[in-house]
């Protein structure tokens, strides 16, 4: 079975632009989460979606938004990009929303803001 | 508030030796899961091992084992017979209902295996 797939793998944008990152979960997984990882730090939680509903939101500004589609794939949108948004964006999927379910990650999208 | 603490920013270990990576956690939720992930320099986050708060035995997955001491709130990762390919960042993370099952992460430990 295919793992979590994310696109694009790399992206370069300038300040003020908007970006959309995409994620396809493992087949059969209904929960998708997004994380931001700045170089040298652990990931920070951005959003979690389960069954197409937002189930959790981290401490990120309203410039960050996301959605989950009927096929359980997900998009993360970031508006009005800032230099500080430069990071690795990780998408993870799990079978459902339970504490014992491991989250499996894609390879990430590396976003650079110039 | 839930918190994960990894006190070892970096470790050097000789190839074929065993290594223990420390992780302590804090939560008031009785139901939680503890996870270890490996992140090589290429960036992908690889799930290694899981321990549930109600599990009576320590989890094991191949060369990885988890030394779970619930009373001390510690969940240390033990890697036996280390290999050069084990060089990577290692993250401890926790999931609980209190945090809506989002993963709470430690700062990570950079492990370097010396030949």
CSV table of N, CA and C in Angstrom, one decimal, chain A residues 35 37 40-45 48 55-58 88 90 97-107 110, chain B residues 31-33 35 37 39 41-45 47 50 52-54 91 95-97 100-103 105-107:
chain,number,residue,atom,x,y,z
A,35,UNK,N,1.6,19.4,10.5
A,35,UNK,CA,2.6,19.9,11.4
A,35,UNK,C,3.5,20.8,10.7
A,37,UNK,N,7.5,22.2,11.0
A,37,UNK,CA,8.7,21.9,11.7
A,37,UNK,C,9.8,22.9,11.2
A,40,UNK,N,15.7,22.4,13.2
A,40,UNK,CA,16.3,22.3,14.6
A,40,UNK,C,15.3,22.1,15.7
A,41,UNK,N,14.0,22.1,15.4
A,41,UNK,CA,13.0,22.0,16.4
A,41,UNK,C,12.1,20.8,16.1
A,42,UNK,N,11.3,20.4,17.1
A,42,UNK,CA,10.3,19.4,16.9
A,42,UNK,C,9.1,19.9,16.2
A,43,UNK,N,8.3,19.1,15.6
A,43,UNK,CA,7.1,19.6,14.9
A,43,UNK,C,6.1,20.3,15.8
A,44,UNK,N,5.4,21.2,15.2
A,44,UNK,CA,4.4,21.9,15.9
A,44,UNK,C,3.0,21.6,15.3
A,45,UNK,N,2.1,21.3,16.0
A,45,UNK,CA,0.7,20.9,15.5
A,45,UNK,C,0.0,22.1,14.9
A,48,UNK,N,-5.9,19.2,12.8
A,48,UNK,CA,-6.2,17.8,12.6
A,48,UNK,C,-7.7,17.8,12.1
A,55,UNK,N,-10.9,18.8,13.9
A,55,UNK,CA,-11.0,18.3,15.3
A,55,UNK,C,-10.0,18.9,16.2
A,56,UNK,N,-9.1,19.7,15.6
A,56,UNK,CA,-8.1,20.3,16.5
A,56,UNK,C,-7.4,21.4,15.7
A,57,UNK,N,-7.0,22.4,16.4
A,57,UNK,CA,-6.2,23.5,15.8
A,57,UNK,C,-5.2,24.0,16.8
A,58,UNK,N,-3.9,24.1,16.3
A,58,UNK,CA,-2.8,24.6,17.1
A,58,UNK,C,-2.8,26.1,17.2
A,88,UNK,N,9.6,23.0,7.2
A,88,UNK,CA,9.1,21.7,6.6
A,88,UNK,C,7.7,21.5,7.1
A,90,UNK,N,4.7,18.9,7.5
A,90,UNK,CA,4.5,17.5,7.5
A,90,UNK,C,3.0,17.2,7.6
A,97,UNK,N,-9.2,8.6,15.2
A,97,UNK,CA,-8.7,9.6,16.1
A,97,UNK,C,-8.7,9.0,17.5
A,98,UNK,N,-7.7,8.2,17.8
A,98,UNK,CA,-7.6,7.6,19.1
A,98,UNK,C,-6.1,7.7,19.5
A,99,UNK,N,-5.9,7.7,20.8
A,99,UNK,CA,-4.6,7.9,21.3
A,99,UNK,C,-3.6,6.8,21.0
A,100,UNK,N,-4.2,5.6,20.7
A,100,UNK,CA,-3.3,4.5,20.5
A,100,UNK,C,-2.9,4.3,19.0
A,101,UNK,N,-3.5,5.2,18.2
A,101,UNK,CA,-3.2,5.0,16.8
A,101,UNK,C,-2.0,5.8,16.4
A,102,UNK,N,-0.9,5.1,15.9
A,102,UNK,CA,0.2,5.9,15.4
A,102,UNK,C,-0.1,6.7,14.2
A,103,UNK,N,0.5,7.9,14.1
A,103,UNK,CA,0.4,8.7,12.9
A,103,UNK,C,1.6,8.4,12.0
A,104,UNK,N,1.2,8.2,10.7
A,104,UNK,CA,2.3,7.9,9.7
A,104,UNK,C,2.4,9.2,8.8
A,105,UNK,N,3.7,9.5,8.6
A,105,UNK,CA,4.0,10.8,8.0
A,105,UNK,C,4.4,10.7,6.5
A,106,UNK,N,4.1,11.7,5.8
A,106,UNK,CA,4.7,11.8,4.4
A,106,UNK,C,6.1,12.4,4.5
A,107,UNK,N,6.7,12.6,3.3
A,107,UNK,CA,8.0,13.1,3.3
A,107,UNK,C,8.1,14.6,3.5
A,110,UNK,N,8.9,21.1,1.7
A,110,UNK,CA,9.9,22.1,2.3
A,110,UNK,C,9.6,23.5,1.6
B,31,UNK,N,-5.5,8.1,30.0
B,31,UNK,CA,-5.4,7.3,28.8
B,31,UNK,C,-4.5,8.1,27.8
B,32,UNK,N,-3.4,7.6,27.5
B,32,UNK,CA,-2.5,8.3,26.6
B,32,UNK,C,-1.6,7.2,25.9
B,33,UNK,N,-1.0,7.7,24.8
B,33,UNK,CA,-0.1,6.9,24.0
B,33,UNK,C,1.3,7.6,23.9
B,35,UNK,N,4.9,7.6,21.7
B,35,UNK,CA,5.5,7.2,20.4
B,35,UNK,C,6.9,7.7,20.3
B,37,UNK,N,9.7,8.5,17.2
B,37,UNK,CA,9.9,8.7,15.7
B,37,UNK,C,11.3,8.9,15.4
B,39,UNK,N,13.9,10.7,12.5
B,39,UNK,CA,13.9,11.6,11.4
B,39,UNK,C,15.4,11.7,10.9
B,41,UNK,N,18.4,12.8,8.1
B,41,UNK,CA,18.7,14.1,7.6
B,41,UNK,C,17.8,14.4,6.3
B,42,UNK,N,17.3,13.4,5.7
B,42,UNK,CA,16.5,13.6,4.5
B,42,UNK,C,15.1,14.2,4.9
B,43,UNK,N,14.7,14.1,6.1
B,43,UNK,CA,13.5,14.8,6.6
B,43,UNK,C,12.3,14.0,6.9
B,44,UNK,N,12.2,12.8,6.3
B,44,UNK,CA,10.9,12.0,6.6
B,44,UNK,C,10.9,11.6,8.1
B,45,UNK,N,9.7,11.5,8.6
B,45,UNK,CA,9.4,11.2,10.0
B,45,UNK,C,9.0,9.7,10.0
B,47,UNK,N,7.9,6.3,12.0
B,47,UNK,CA,7.3,5.8,13.2
B,47,UNK,C,8.1,4.5,13.6
B,50,UNK,N,5.4,2.2,19.8
B,50,UNK,CA,4.3,2.8,20.5
B,50,UNK,C,4.2,2.0,21.9
B,52,UNK,N,1.2,2.2,25.1
B,52,UNK,CA,0.0,2.7,25.6
B,52,UNK,C,0.1,2.8,27.2
B,53,UNK,N,-0.7,3.7,27.7
B,53,UNK,CA,-0.6,3.9,29.2
B,53,UNK,C,-1.1,2.7,30.0
B,54,UNK,N,-2.0,1.9,29.3
B,54,UNK,CA,-2.5,0.7,30.1
B,54,UNK,C,-1.7,-0.6,29.8
B,91,UNK,N,12.6,11.6,18.0
B,91,UNK,CA,11.6,12.4,18.8
B,91,UNK,C,10.7,11.5,19.6
B,95,UNK,N,0.2,11.3,22.7
B,95,UNK,CA,-1.2,11.6,22.3
B,95,UNK,C,-2.1,11.3,23.4
B,96,UNK,N,-3.1,12.1,23.6
B,96,UNK,CA,-4.1,11.9,24.7
B,96,UNK,C,-5.4,12.6,24.3
B,97,UNK,N,-6.5,12.2,25.0
B,97,UNK,CA,-7.8,12.8,24.7
B,97,UNK,C,-7.8,14.3,25.1
B,100,UNK,N,-6.9,16.4,22.4
B,100,UNK,CA,-7.6,16.0,21.2
B,100,UNK,C,-6.8,15.1,20.2
B,101,UNK,N,-6.0,14.3,20.8
B,101,UNK,CA,-5.2,13.3,20.1
B,101,UNK,C,-4.1,13.9,19.2
B,102,UNK,N,-3.9,15.2,19.3
B,102,UNK,CA,-2.8,15.7,18.5
B,102,UNK,C,-1.5,15.3,19.2
B,103,UNK,N,-0.4,15.1,18.4
B,103,UNK,CA,0.8,14.7,19.0
B,103,UNK,C,1.6,15.9,19.6
B,105,UNK,N,5.2,17.0,21.0
B,105,UNK,CA,6.5,16.5,20.7
B,105,UNK,C,7.6,17.0,21.7
B,106,UNK,N,8.6,16.2,21.9
B,106,UNK,CA,9.8,16.7,22.5
B,106,UNK,C,10.7,17.5,21.6
B,107,UNK,N,11.8,18.0,22.1
B,107,UNK,CA,12.7,18.8,21.2
B,107,UNK,C,13.6,17.9,20.4
